[in-house]
Amino acid sequence: NTYTFEALQESAQYLLDRVKMRPKIGIICGSGMEQNELCPGSLADSLGNKQCFPYEEIPHFPVSTVTGHQGQMVFGYLQGVPIMCMQGRFHYYEGYPLWKCAMPVRVMKLVGVTHLIATNAAGGLNPTYKVGDIMMVKDHVNMMGFAGNNPLQGPNDDRFGPRFPPMNKAYNASLLEIGQQVADEMGISDIVHKGVYTCLGGPNFETVAELKMLRMIGVDAVGMSTVHEVITARHCDLTVFAFSLITNQCITDYENHEEANHEEVMDVGKSRQSLLQEYVLRIVMRLRD
Ligand SMILES: Cc1cc2[nH]c(=O)nc(N)n2n1
């Protein structure tokens, strides 16, 4: 892991020198596999007097050579609340090691962020989930970690956190409560669920056999991000809330010849954009109070 504490301090300092605000909330805007931008330009655009920093401008940030679309760190105000928002993230399937994918979380920490809201697109494995539903993550299965692929492997820097961080309370209970209350307020509790998320390396989608196995171990939604960012966030003691937009229903029987097609997934993302923004905004407002 070439991102020493000092290197990441330089990344953070670069930003701190250029923005006056000191955000306490960091948002990772999901964009699963070039699918819908969960945190569309519009969320970042709706930030008041925002400042954008393309990743390649920030010292030590990974350069997204693969995806083509340049990610950026956006600072701005959401209804008066200072926010630091990652627009576009790094994925393992693009060729970045997990510690590279998760380094922006440590930069958020060094900028002074205390709360992380992570969003992603995921396949719905729980049969009660519909395309377009939201699943608040109540727990995760670190599938890649089972094989030892972990963002924290290698020497530990105690300035970030402990060598053996607990993960039993990774997803903050009061934030989950707030997420539920906001869903109730918005009258969308019929499409908001609480479930278990797992992250696979990708880039391929899963086979039926793999999905059956994941279902057996209690997974409700499957994606290719978020777990390593949350592990890194908990390591440095950020309070975490995460949710998935269900962009397709995982096919768990051999007779069903449907396939998640890109267009359908994009439409889902677009159709849910304003609802997701409203959802995140209300949660942010509650955090401020
Ligand atoms: C972003 C995303 C969406 C899906 N759908 C799926 O069935 N399996 C996945 N791994 N992912 N990941």
PDB file of C-alpha atoms and ligand atoms in Angstrom:
ATOM      1  CA  ASN A   1       0.000   0.000   0.000  1.00  0.00           C
ATOM      2  CA  THR A   2       1.885   3.059  -1.196  1.00  0.00           C
ATOM      3  CA  TYR A   3      -0.595   5.410   0.426  1.00  0.00           C
ATOM      4  CA  THR A   4       1.259   6.206   3.618  1.00  0.00           C
ATOM      5  CA  PHE A   5      -0.386   8.417   6.209  1.00  0.00           C
ATOM      6  CA  GLU A   6       1.891  11.248   5.050  1.00  0.00           C
ATOM      7  CA  ALA A   7       0.946  10.784   1.384  1.00  0.00           C
ATOM      8  CA  LEU A   8      -2.749  10.864   2.211  1.00  0.00           C
ATOM      9  CA  GLN A   9      -2.178  13.920   4.397  1.00  0.00           C
ATOM     10  CA  GLU A  10      -0.824  15.627   1.297  1.00  0.00           C
ATOM     11  CA  SER A  11      -3.979  14.671  -0.634  1.00  0.00           C
ATOM     12  CA  ALA A  12      -6.133  16.033   2.177  1.00  0.00           C
ATOM     13  CA  GLN A  13      -4.021  19.172   2.578  1.00  0.00           C
ATOM     14  CA  TYR A  14      -4.335  19.888  -1.145  1.00  0.00           C
ATOM     15  CA  LEU A  15      -8.099  20.002  -0.675  1.00  0.00           C
ATOM     16  CA  LEU A  16      -8.057  21.784   2.701  1.00  0.00           C
ATOM     17  CA  ASP A  17      -5.918  24.549   1.205  1.00  0.00           C
ATOM     18  CA  ARG A  18      -8.517  25.128  -1.540  1.00  0.00           C
ATOM     19  CA  VAL A  19     -11.844  24.893   0.237  1.00  0.00           C
ATOM     20  CA  LYS A  20     -12.990  27.051   3.127  1.00  0.00           C
ATOM     21  CA  MET A  21     -15.643  24.618   4.354  1.00  0.00           C
ATOM     22  CA  ARG A  22     -14.924  21.696   6.639  1.00  0.00           C
ATOM     23  CA  PRO A  23     -17.484  18.969   5.740  1.00  0.00           C
ATOM     24  CA  LYS A  24     -18.419  16.425   8.380  1.00  0.00           C
ATOM     25  CA  ILE A  25     -20.338  14.231   5.922  1.00  0.00           C
ATOM     26  CA  GLY A  26     -18.734  12.373   3.019  1.00  0.00           C
ATOM     27  CA  ILE A  27     -20.849  10.777   0.302  1.00  0.00           C
ATOM     28  CA  ILE A  28     -19.632   8.123  -2.126  1.00  0.00           C
ATOM     29  CA  CYS A  29     -21.794   8.340  -5.224  1.00  0.00           C
ATOM     30  CA  GLY A  30     -22.147   4.896  -6.712  1.00  0.00           C
ATOM     31  CA  SER A  31     -21.868   4.112 -10.356  1.00  0.00           C
ATOM     32  CA  GLY A  32     -21.936   0.382 -10.630  1.00  0.00           C
ATOM     33  CA  MET A  33     -20.111  -0.767 -13.736  1.00  0.00           C
ATOM     34  CA  GLU A  34     -20.799   2.279 -15.886  1.00  0.00           C
ATOM     35  CA  GLN A  35     -24.411   1.824 -14.910  1.00  0.00           C
ATOM     36  CA  ASN A  36     -26.590   4.615 -13.620  1.00  0.00           C
ATOM     37  CA  GLU A  37     -24.761   7.321 -11.727  1.00  0.00           C
ATOM     38  CA  LEU A  38     -26.483   6.879  -8.375  1.00  0.00           C
ATOM     39  CA  CYS A  39     -25.284  10.232  -7.273  1.00  0.00           C
ATOM     40  CA  PRO A  40     -25.872  11.880 -10.621  1.00  0.00           C
ATOM     41  CA  GLY A  41     -24.274  15.125 -11.619  1.00  0.00           C
ATOM     42  CA  SER A  42     -27.509  16.592 -10.449  1.00  0.00           C
ATOM     43  CA  LEU A  43     -26.896  15.673  -6.796  1.00  0.00           C
ATOM     44  CA  ALA A  44     -23.448  17.200  -6.958  1.00  0.00           C
ATOM     45  CA  ASP A  45     -24.842  20.019  -9.076  1.00  0.00           C
ATOM     46  CA  SER A  46     -27.547  20.687  -6.533  1.00  0.00           C
ATOM     47  CA  LEU A  47     -24.798  21.312  -4.001  1.00  0.00           C
ATOM     48  CA  GLY A  48     -24.662  25.020  -3.206  1.00  0.00           C
ATOM     49  CA  ASN A  49     -21.540  26.953  -4.311  1.00  0.00           C
ATOM     50  CA  LYS A  50     -19.684  23.776  -5.104  1.00  0.00           C
ATOM     51  CA  GLN A  51     -16.050  23.264  -5.846  1.00  0.00           C
ATOM     52  CA  CYS A  52     -14.952  20.309  -7.991  1.00  0.00           C
ATOM     53  CA  PHE A  53     -11.561  18.636  -7.978  1.00  0.00           C
ATOM     54  CA  PRO A  54     -11.013  16.045 -10.719  1.00  0.00           C
ATOM     55  CA  TYR A  55      -9.252  13.049  -9.149  1.00  0.00           C
ATOM     56  CA  GLU A  56      -6.192  13.371 -11.369  1.00  0.00           C
ATOM     57  CA  GLU A  57      -5.650  16.859  -9.937  1.00  0.00           C
ATOM     58  CA  ILE A  58      -5.426  15.587  -6.339  1.00  0.00           C
ATOM     59  CA  PRO A  59      -1.955  14.411  -5.292  1.00  0.00           C
ATOM     60  CA  HIS A  60      -1.676  10.607  -4.981  1.00  0.00           C
ATOM     61  CA  PHE A  61      -5.244   9.930  -6.167  1.00  0.00           C
ATOM     62  CA  PRO A  62      -5.544   6.939  -8.473  1.00  0.00           C
ATOM     63  CA  VAL A  63      -6.023   7.985 -12.073  1.00  0.00           C
ATOM     64  CA  SER A  64      -9.064   6.323 -13.614  1.00  0.00           C
ATOM     65  CA  THR A  65      -7.214   5.261 -16.734  1.00  0.00           C
ATOM     66  CA  VAL A  66      -9.710   2.496 -17.401  1.00  0.00           C
ATOM     67  CA  THR A  67     -13.225   3.823 -17.247  1.00  0.00           C
ATOM     68  CA  GLY A  68     -12.621   6.991 -19.191  1.00  0.00           C
ATOM     69  CA  HIS A  69     -15.110   9.080 -17.273  1.00  0.00           C
ATOM     70  CA  GLN A  70     -13.066  11.250 -14.938  1.00  0.00           C
ATOM     71  CA  GLY A  71     -14.211  11.108 -11.332  1.00  0.00           C
ATOM     72  CA  GLN A  72     -14.122  14.163  -9.161  1.00  0.00           C
ATOM     73  CA  MET A  73     -14.338  15.199  -5.548  1.00  0.00           C
ATOM     74  CA  VAL A  74     -17.116  17.750  -5.133  1.00  0.00           C
ATOM     75  CA  PHE A  75     -17.407  20.064  -2.125  1.00  0.00           C
ATOM     76  CA  GLY A  76     -20.628  21.981  -1.607  1.00  0.00           C
ATOM     77  CA  TYR A  77     -23.640  22.617   0.588  1.00  0.00           C
ATOM     78  CA  LEU A  78     -26.770  20.490   0.677  1.00  0.00           C
ATOM     79  CA  GLN A  79     -29.444  22.727   2.253  1.00  0.00           C
ATOM     80  CA  GLY A  80     -26.736  24.485   4.202  1.00  0.00           C
ATOM     81  CA  VAL A  81     -24.924  21.302   5.248  1.00  0.00           C
ATOM     82  CA  PRO A  82     -21.291  21.145   4.066  1.00  0.00           C
ATOM     83  CA  ILE A  83     -20.745  17.958   2.055  1.00  0.00           C
ATOM     84  CA  MET A  84     -17.773  16.247   0.457  1.00  0.00           C
ATOM     85  CA  CYS A  85     -18.998  14.046  -2.364  1.00  0.00           C
ATOM     86  CA  MET A  86     -17.046  11.484  -4.409  1.00  0.00           C
ATOM     87  CA  GLN A  87     -18.572  11.540  -7.839  1.00  0.00           C
ATOM     88  CA  GLY A  88     -17.490   8.237  -9.347  1.00  0.00           C
ATOM     89  CA  ARG A  89     -15.436   5.693  -7.473  1.00  0.00           C
ATOM     90  CA  PHE A  90     -12.683   3.164  -8.111  1.00  0.00           C
ATOM     91  CA  HIS A  91     -13.591  -0.487  -8.610  1.00  0.00           C
ATOM     92  CA  TYR A  92     -11.528  -3.621  -8.124  1.00  0.00           C
ATOM     93  CA  TYR A  93     -12.631  -4.897 -11.538  1.00  0.00           C
ATOM     94  CA  GLU A  94     -10.958  -1.876 -13.135  1.00  0.00           C
ATOM     95  CA  GLY A  95      -7.645  -3.200 -11.890  1.00  0.00           C
ATOM     96  CA  TYR A  96      -7.192  -1.183  -8.711  1.00  0.00           C
ATOM     97  CA  PRO A  97      -6.188  -3.085  -5.560  1.00  0.00           C
ATOM     98  CA  LEU A  98      -8.759  -2.706  -2.779  1.00  0.00           C
ATOM     99  CA  TRP A  99      -6.549  -0.345  -0.790  1.00  0.00           C
ATOM    100  CA  LYS A 100      -6.498   1.991  -3.805  1.00  0.00           C
ATOM    101  CA  CYS A 101     -10.271   1.763  -4.209  1.00  0.00           C
ATOM    102  CA  ALA A 102     -10.701   2.713  -0.553  1.00  0.00           C
ATOM    103  CA  MET A 103      -8.045   5.422  -0.197  1.00  0.00           C
ATOM    104  CA  PRO A 104     -10.509   8.304  -0.785  1.00  0.00           C
ATOM    105  CA  VAL A 105     -12.232   7.281   2.464  1.00  0.00           C
ATOM    106  CA  ARG A 106      -8.978   7.903   4.365  1.00  0.00           C
ATOM    107  CA  VAL A 107      -8.625  11.254   2.609  1.00  0.00           C
ATOM    108  CA  MET A 108     -12.172  12.126   3.747  1.00  0.00           C
ATOM    109  CA  LYS A 109     -11.133  11.190   7.292  1.00  0.00           C
ATOM    110  CA  LEU A 110      -8.063  13.436   7.098  1.00  0.00           C
ATOM    111  CA  VAL A 111     -10.208  16.276   5.723  1.00  0.00           C
ATOM    112  CA  GLY A 112     -12.269  15.961   8.919  1.00  0.00           C
ATOM    113  CA  VAL A 113     -15.284  13.917   7.786  1.00  0.00           C
ATOM    114  CA  THR A 114     -16.965  11.956  10.593  1.00  0.00           C
ATOM    115  CA  HIS A 115     -19.920  10.347   8.751  1.00  0.00           C
ATOM    116  CA  LEU A 116     -19.847   8.386   5.486  1.00  0.00           C
ATOM    117  CA  ILE A 117     -22.871   7.746   3.271  1.00  0.00           C
ATOM    118  CA  ALA A 118     -22.010   5.131   0.653  1.00  0.00           C
ATOM    119  CA  THR A 119     -24.353   4.367  -2.235  1.00  0.00           C
ATOM    120  CA  ASN A 120     -24.153   1.703  -4.901  1.00  0.00           C
ATOM    121  CA  ALA A 121     -26.088  -0.186  -7.532  1.00  0.00           C
ATOM    122  CA  ALA A 122     -26.659  -3.840  -6.803  1.00  0.00           C
ATOM    123  CA  GLY A 123     -28.466  -6.922  -7.977  1.00  0.00           C
ATOM    124  CA  GLY A 124     -31.418  -7.939  -5.853  1.00  0.00           C
ATOM    125  CA  LEU A 125     -31.007 -11.449  -4.534  1.00  0.00           C
ATOM    126  CA  ASN A 126     -33.839 -11.283  -2.002  1.00  0.00           C
ATOM    127  CA  PRO A 127     -36.879 -12.370  -4.045  1.00  0.00           C
ATOM    128  CA  THR A 128     -39.090  -9.716  -2.420  1.00  0.00           C
ATOM    129  CA  TYR A 129     -36.917  -6.932  -3.875  1.00  0.00           C
ATOM    130  CA  LYS A 130     -38.020  -5.227  -7.071  1.00  0.00           C
ATOM    131  CA  VAL A 131     -35.912  -3.353  -9.594  1.00  0.00           C
ATOM    132  CA  GLY A 132     -35.815   0.251  -8.382  1.00  0.00           C
ATOM    133  CA  ASP A 133     -36.056  -0.624  -4.688  1.00  0.00           C
ATOM    134  CA  ILE A 134     -33.613   0.737  -2.117  1.00  0.00           C
ATOM    135  CA  MET A 135     -31.847  -1.592   0.288  1.00  0.00           C
ATOM    136  CA  MET A 136     -30.303   0.011   3.352  1.00  0.00           C
ATOM    137  CA  VAL A 137     -27.259  -2.076   4.231  1.00  0.00           C
ATOM    138  CA  LYS A 138     -27.629  -3.486   7.726  1.00  0.00           C
ATOM    139  CA  ASP A 139     -24.610  -5.783   7.386  1.00  0.00           C
ATOM    140  CA  HIS A 140     -22.241  -7.118   4.752  1.00  0.00           C
ATOM    141  CA  VAL A 141     -20.459 -10.324   3.816  1.00  0.00           C
ATOM    142  CA  ASN A 142     -16.874  -9.531   2.847  1.00  0.00           C
ATOM    143  CA  MET A 143     -16.687 -12.262   0.199  1.00  0.00           C
ATOM    144  CA  MET A 144     -13.374 -11.036  -1.188  1.00  0.00           C
ATOM    145  CA  GLY A 145     -11.974 -10.860   2.331  1.00  0.00           C
ATOM    146  CA  PHE A 146     -12.689 -14.561   2.805  1.00  0.00           C
ATOM    147  CA  ALA A 147      -9.875 -15.117   0.357  1.00  0.00           C
ATOM    148  CA  GLY A 148      -7.718 -12.611   2.184  1.00  0.00           C
ATOM    149  CA  ASN A 149      -8.246  -9.809  -0.297  1.00  0.00           C
ATOM    150  CA  ASN A 150      -8.696  -6.923   2.099  1.00  0.00           C
ATOM    151  CA  PRO A 151      -8.006  -3.184   1.887  1.00  0.00           C
ATOM    152  CA  LEU A 152      -6.279  -3.305   5.290  1.00  0.00           C
ATOM    153  CA  GLN A 153      -3.828  -6.101   4.500  1.00  0.00           C
ATOM    154  CA  GLY A 154      -0.178  -5.178   4.963  1.00  0.00           C
ATOM    155  CA  PRO A 155       1.389  -3.092   7.700  1.00  0.00           C
ATOM    156  CA  ASN A 156      -1.131  -1.262   9.893  1.00  0.00           C
ATOM    157  CA  ASP A 157      -0.755   2.445  10.605  1.00  0.00           C
ATOM    158  CA  ASP A 158      -2.176   3.060  14.074  1.00  0.00           C
ATOM    159  CA  ARG A 159      -2.775   6.690  13.147  1.00  0.00           C
ATOM    160  CA  PHE A 160      -5.704   5.423  11.068  1.00  0.00           C
ATOM    161  CA  GLY A 161      -6.888   2.624  13.320  1.00  0.00           C
ATOM    162  CA  PRO A 162      -6.189  -0.661  15.103  1.00  0.00           C
ATOM    163  CA  ARG A 163      -4.545  -3.733  13.616  1.00  0.00           C
ATOM    164  CA  PHE A 164      -7.623  -5.865  14.201  1.00  0.00           C
ATOM    165  CA  PRO A 165     -10.704  -3.618  13.818  1.00  0.00           C
ATOM    166  CA  PRO A 166     -14.095  -5.007  14.883  1.00  0.00           C
ATOM    167  CA  MET A 167     -16.787  -5.039  12.154  1.00  0.00           C
ATOM    168  CA  ASN A 168     -19.777  -6.192  14.181  1.00  0.00           C
ATOM    169  CA  LYS A 169     -21.358  -2.719  14.296  1.00  0.00           C
ATOM    170  CA  ALA A 170     -20.177  -1.514  10.899  1.00  0.00           C
ATOM    171  CA  TYR A 171     -23.546  -0.046   9.888  1.00  0.00           C
ATOM    172  CA  ASN A 172     -24.676   2.486  12.435  1.00  0.00           C
ATOM    173  CA  ALA A 173     -27.972   1.508  14.083  1.00  0.00           C
ATOM    174  CA  SER A 174     -29.239   5.074  14.608  1.00  0.00           C
ATOM    175  CA  LEU A 175     -28.523   5.957  10.981  1.00  0.00           C
ATOM    176  CA  LEU A 176     -30.476   2.894   9.911  1.00  0.00           C
ATOM    177  CA  GLU A 177     -33.297   4.113  12.129  1.00  0.00           C
ATOM    178  CA  ILE A 178     -33.097   7.548  10.479  1.00  0.00           C
ATOM    179  CA  GLY A 179     -33.083   5.897   7.057  1.00  0.00           C
ATOM    180  CA  GLN A 180     -36.258   4.058   7.964  1.00  0.00           C
ATOM    181  CA  GLN A 181     -37.940   7.170   9.390  1.00  0.00           C
ATOM    182  CA  VAL A 182     -37.072   9.162   6.264  1.00  0.00           C
ATOM    183  CA  ALA A 183     -38.510   6.368   4.103  1.00  0.00           C
ATOM    184  CA  ASP A 184     -41.698   6.448   6.188  1.00  0.00           C
ATOM    185  CA  GLU A 185     -41.878  10.256   5.941  1.00  0.00           C
ATOM    186  CA  MET A 186     -41.478  10.070   2.185  1.00  0.00           C
ATOM    187  CA  GLY A 187     -44.108   7.355   1.947  1.00  0.00           C
ATOM    188  CA  ILE A 188     -41.694   4.966   0.238  1.00  0.00           C
ATOM    189  CA  SER A 189     -41.271   2.352   2.972  1.00  0.00           C
ATOM    190  CA  ASP A 190     -42.798  -0.212   0.599  1.00  0.00           C
ATOM    191  CA  ILE A 191     -39.702   0.015  -1.593  1.00  0.00           C
ATOM    192  CA  VAL A 192     -37.103   0.520   1.157  1.00  0.00           C
ATOM    193  CA  HIS A 193     -35.625  -2.580   2.767  1.00  0.00           C
ATOM    194  CA  LYS A 194     -32.865  -3.452   5.202  1.00  0.00           C
ATOM    195  CA  GLY A 195     -30.577  -6.234   4.084  1.00  0.00           C
ATOM    196  CA  VAL A 196     -27.204  -7.874   3.769  1.00  0.00           C
ATOM    197  CA  TYR A 197     -24.915  -6.754   0.946  1.00  0.00           C
ATOM    198  CA  THR A 198     -21.951  -8.596  -0.486  1.00  0.00           C
ATOM    199  CA  CYS A 199     -19.235  -7.388  -2.823  1.00  0.00           C
ATOM    200  CA  LEU A 200     -17.656  -9.625  -5.453  1.00  0.00           C
ATOM    201  CA  GLY A 201     -14.650  -8.674  -7.537  1.00  0.00           C
ATOM    202  CA  GLY A 202     -16.486  -8.710 -10.856  1.00  0.00           C
ATOM    203  CA  PRO A 203     -16.454  -7.617 -13.688  1.00  0.00           C
ATOM    204  CA  ASN A 204     -18.695 -10.512 -14.653  1.00  0.00           C
ATOM    205  CA  PHE A 205     -22.139 -10.962 -13.158  1.00  0.00           C
ATOM    206  CA  GLU A 206     -22.679 -14.129 -11.143  1.00  0.00           C
ATOM    207  CA  THR A 207     -23.706 -17.585 -12.319  1.00  0.00           C
ATOM    208  CA  VAL A 208     -26.921 -19.140 -11.067  1.00  0.00           C
ATOM    209  CA  ALA A 209     -24.909 -21.496  -8.872  1.00  0.00           C
ATOM    210  CA  GLU A 210     -23.020 -18.565  -7.324  1.00  0.00           C
ATOM    211  CA  LEU A 211     -26.220 -16.640  -6.689  1.00  0.00           C
ATOM    212  CA  LYS A 212     -27.878 -19.674  -5.106  1.00  0.00           C
ATOM    213  CA  MET A 213     -24.890 -20.014  -2.809  1.00  0.00           C
ATOM    214  CA  LEU A 214     -24.957 -16.345  -1.864  1.00  0.00           C
ATOM    215  CA  ARG A 215     -28.682 -16.557  -1.146  1.00  0.00           C
ATOM    216  CA  MET A 216     -28.059 -19.588   1.049  1.00  0.00           C
ATOM    217  CA  ILE A 217     -25.626 -17.629   3.200  1.00  0.00           C
ATOM    218  CA  GLY A 218     -28.178 -14.850   3.644  1.00  0.00           C
ATOM    219  CA  VAL A 219     -27.137 -12.247   1.120  1.00  0.00           C
ATOM    220  CA  ASP A 220     -29.912  -9.901  -0.071  1.00  0.00           C
ATOM    221  CA  ALA A 221     -28.053  -7.810  -2.648  1.00  0.00           C
ATOM    222  CA  VAL A 222     -24.823  -8.284  -4.550  1.00  0.00           C
ATOM    223  CA  GLY A 223     -22.525  -5.660  -5.976  1.00  0.00           C
ATOM    224  CA  MET A 224     -18.926  -4.895  -6.733  1.00  0.00           C
ATOM    225  CA  SER A 225     -18.088  -2.064  -4.373  1.00  0.00           C
ATOM    226  CA  THR A 226     -18.713  -0.533  -0.943  1.00  0.00           C
ATOM    227  CA  VAL A 227     -17.513  -3.321   1.401  1.00  0.00           C
ATOM    228  CA  HIS A 228     -13.838  -2.345   1.202  1.00  0.00           C
ATOM    229  CA  GLU A 229     -14.735   1.336   1.564  1.00  0.00           C
ATOM    230  CA  VAL A 230     -16.821   0.588   4.645  1.00  0.00           C
ATOM    231  CA  ILE A 231     -14.100  -1.590   6.192  1.00  0.00           C
ATOM    232  CA  THR A 232     -11.636   1.248   5.665  1.00  0.00           C
ATOM    233  CA  ALA A 233     -14.145   3.765   7.047  1.00  0.00           C
ATOM    234  CA  ARG A 234     -14.766   1.711  10.201  1.00  0.00           C
ATOM    235  CA  HIS A 235     -11.029   1.190  10.640  1.00  0.00           C
ATOM    236  CA  CYS A 236     -10.616   4.966  11.018  1.00  0.00           C
ATOM    237  CA  ASP A 237     -13.835   5.232  13.031  1.00  0.00           C
ATOM    238  CA  LEU A 238     -16.165   6.953  10.588  1.00  0.00           C
ATOM    239  CA  THR A 239     -19.886   6.451  11.255  1.00  0.00           C
ATOM    240  CA  VAL A 240     -21.342   4.614   8.253  1.00  0.00           C
ATOM    241  CA  PHE A 241     -24.672   4.491   6.440  1.00  0.00           C
ATOM    242  CA  ALA A 242     -24.910   2.667   3.101  1.00  0.00           C
ATOM    243  CA  PHE A 243     -27.659   1.783   0.679  1.00  0.00           C
ATOM    244  CA  SER A 244     -28.051   0.000  -2.646  1.00  0.00           C
ATOM    245  CA  LEU A 245     -30.307   0.862  -5.547  1.00  0.00           C
ATOM    246  CA  ILE A 246     -31.557  -2.475  -6.835  1.00  0.00           C
ATOM    247  CA  THR A 247     -30.869  -2.264 -10.559  1.00  0.00           C
ATOM    248  CA  ASN A 248     -31.732  -5.825 -11.545  1.00  0.00           C
ATOM    249  CA  GLN A 249     -33.178  -8.995 -10.124  1.00  0.00           C
ATOM    250  CA  CYS A 250     -30.582 -11.738  -9.829  1.00  0.00           C
ATOM    251  CA  ILE A 251     -31.572 -14.818 -11.784  1.00  0.00           C
ATOM    252  CA  THR A 252     -31.412 -17.829  -9.474  1.00  0.00           C
ATOM    253  CA  ASP A 253     -33.016 -20.478 -11.587  1.00  0.00           C
ATOM    254  CA  TYR A 254     -31.791 -22.131 -14.746  1.00  0.00           C
ATOM    255  CA  GLU A 255     -35.162 -21.915 -16.445  1.00  0.00           C
ATOM    256  CA  ASN A 256     -35.300 -18.127 -16.296  1.00  0.00           C
ATOM    257  CA  HIS A 257     -33.531 -16.808 -19.369  1.00  0.00           C
ATOM    258  CA  GLU A 258     -33.849 -13.147 -18.512  1.00  0.00           C
ATOM    259  CA  GLU A 259     -30.641 -11.161 -18.306  1.00  0.00           C
ATOM    260  CA  ALA A 260     -30.055  -7.837 -16.629  1.00  0.00           C
ATOM    261  CA  ASN A 261     -29.718  -5.586 -19.615  1.00  0.00           C
ATOM    262  CA  HIS A 262     -27.815  -2.373 -19.505  1.00  0.00           C
ATOM    263  CA  GLU A 263     -30.653  -0.210 -20.785  1.00  0.00           C
ATOM    264  CA  GLU A 264     -33.087  -1.425 -18.144  1.00  0.00           C
ATOM    265  CA  VAL A 265     -30.485  -0.735 -15.480  1.00  0.00           C
ATOM    266  CA  MET A 266     -29.843   2.759 -16.840  1.00  0.00           C
ATOM    267  CA  ASP A 267     -33.579   3.486 -16.943  1.00  0.00           C
ATOM    268  CA  VAL A 268     -33.903   2.382 -13.328  1.00  0.00           C
ATOM    269  CA  GLY A 269     -31.125   4.717 -12.307  1.00  0.00           C
ATOM    270  CA  LYS A 270     -32.658   7.631 -14.184  1.00  0.00           C
ATOM    271  CA  SER A 271     -36.152   6.947 -12.927  1.00  0.00           C
ATOM    272  CA  ARG A 272     -34.955   6.874  -9.336  1.00  0.00           C
ATOM    273  CA  GLN A 273     -32.580   9.841  -9.487  1.00  0.00           C
ATOM    274  CA  SER A 274     -34.825  12.437  -7.883  1.00  0.00           C
ATOM    275  CA  LEU A 275     -36.136  10.006  -5.274  1.00  0.00           C
ATOM    276  CA  LEU A 276     -32.596   9.032  -4.258  1.00  0.00           C
ATOM    277  CA  GLN A 277     -31.557  12.652  -4.043  1.00  0.00           C
ATOM    278  CA  GLU A 278     -34.546  13.473  -1.854  1.00  0.00           C
ATOM    279  CA  TYR A 279     -33.751  10.455   0.306  1.00  0.00           C
ATOM    280  CA  VAL A 280     -30.092  11.403   0.786  1.00  0.00           C
ATOM    281  CA  LEU A 281     -30.987  15.054   1.356  1.00  0.00           C
ATOM    282  CA  ARG A 282     -33.454  14.240   4.129  1.00  0.00           C
ATOM    283  CA  ILE A 283     -30.973  11.930   5.823  1.00  0.00           C
ATOM    284  CA  VAL A 284     -28.308  14.649   5.646  1.00  0.00           C
ATOM    285  CA  MET A 285     -30.767  17.135   7.152  1.00  0.00           C
ATOM    286  CA  ARG A 286     -31.441  14.762  10.024  1.00  0.00           C
ATOM    287  CA  LEU A 287     -27.715  14.339  10.600  1.00  0.00           C
ATOM    288  CA  ARG A 288     -27.311  18.084  10.795  1.00  0.00           C
ATOM    289  CA  ASP A 289     -29.958  18.489  13.476  1.00  0.00           C
TER     290      ASP A 289
HETATM  291  C1  LIG B   1     -23.585  -2.893  -9.695  1.00  0.00           C
HETATM  292  C2  LIG B   1     -24.063  -4.303  -9.775  1.00  0.00           C
HETATM  293  C3  LIG B   1     -25.301  -4.693 -10.236  1.00  0.00           C
HETATM  294  C4  LIG B   1     -25.311  -6.073 -10.150  1.00  0.00           C
HETATM  295  N1  LIG B   1     -26.230  -7.005 -10.465  1.00  0.00           N
HETATM  296  C5  LIG B   1     -25.922  -8.321 -10.265  1.00  0.00           C
HETATM  297  O1  LIG B   1     -26.757  -9.186 -10.534  1.00  0.00           O
HETATM  298  N2  LIG B   1     -24.730  -8.710  -9.760  1.00  0.00           N
HETATM  299  C6  LIG B   1     -23.811  -7.776  -9.453  1.00  0.00           C
HETATM  300  N3  LIG B   1     -22.618  -8.145  -8.970  1.00  0.00           N
HETATM  301  N4  LIG B   1     -24.098  -6.450  -9.652  1.00  0.00           N
HETATM  302  N5  LIG B   1     -23.335  -5.361  -9.409  1.00  0.00           N
END
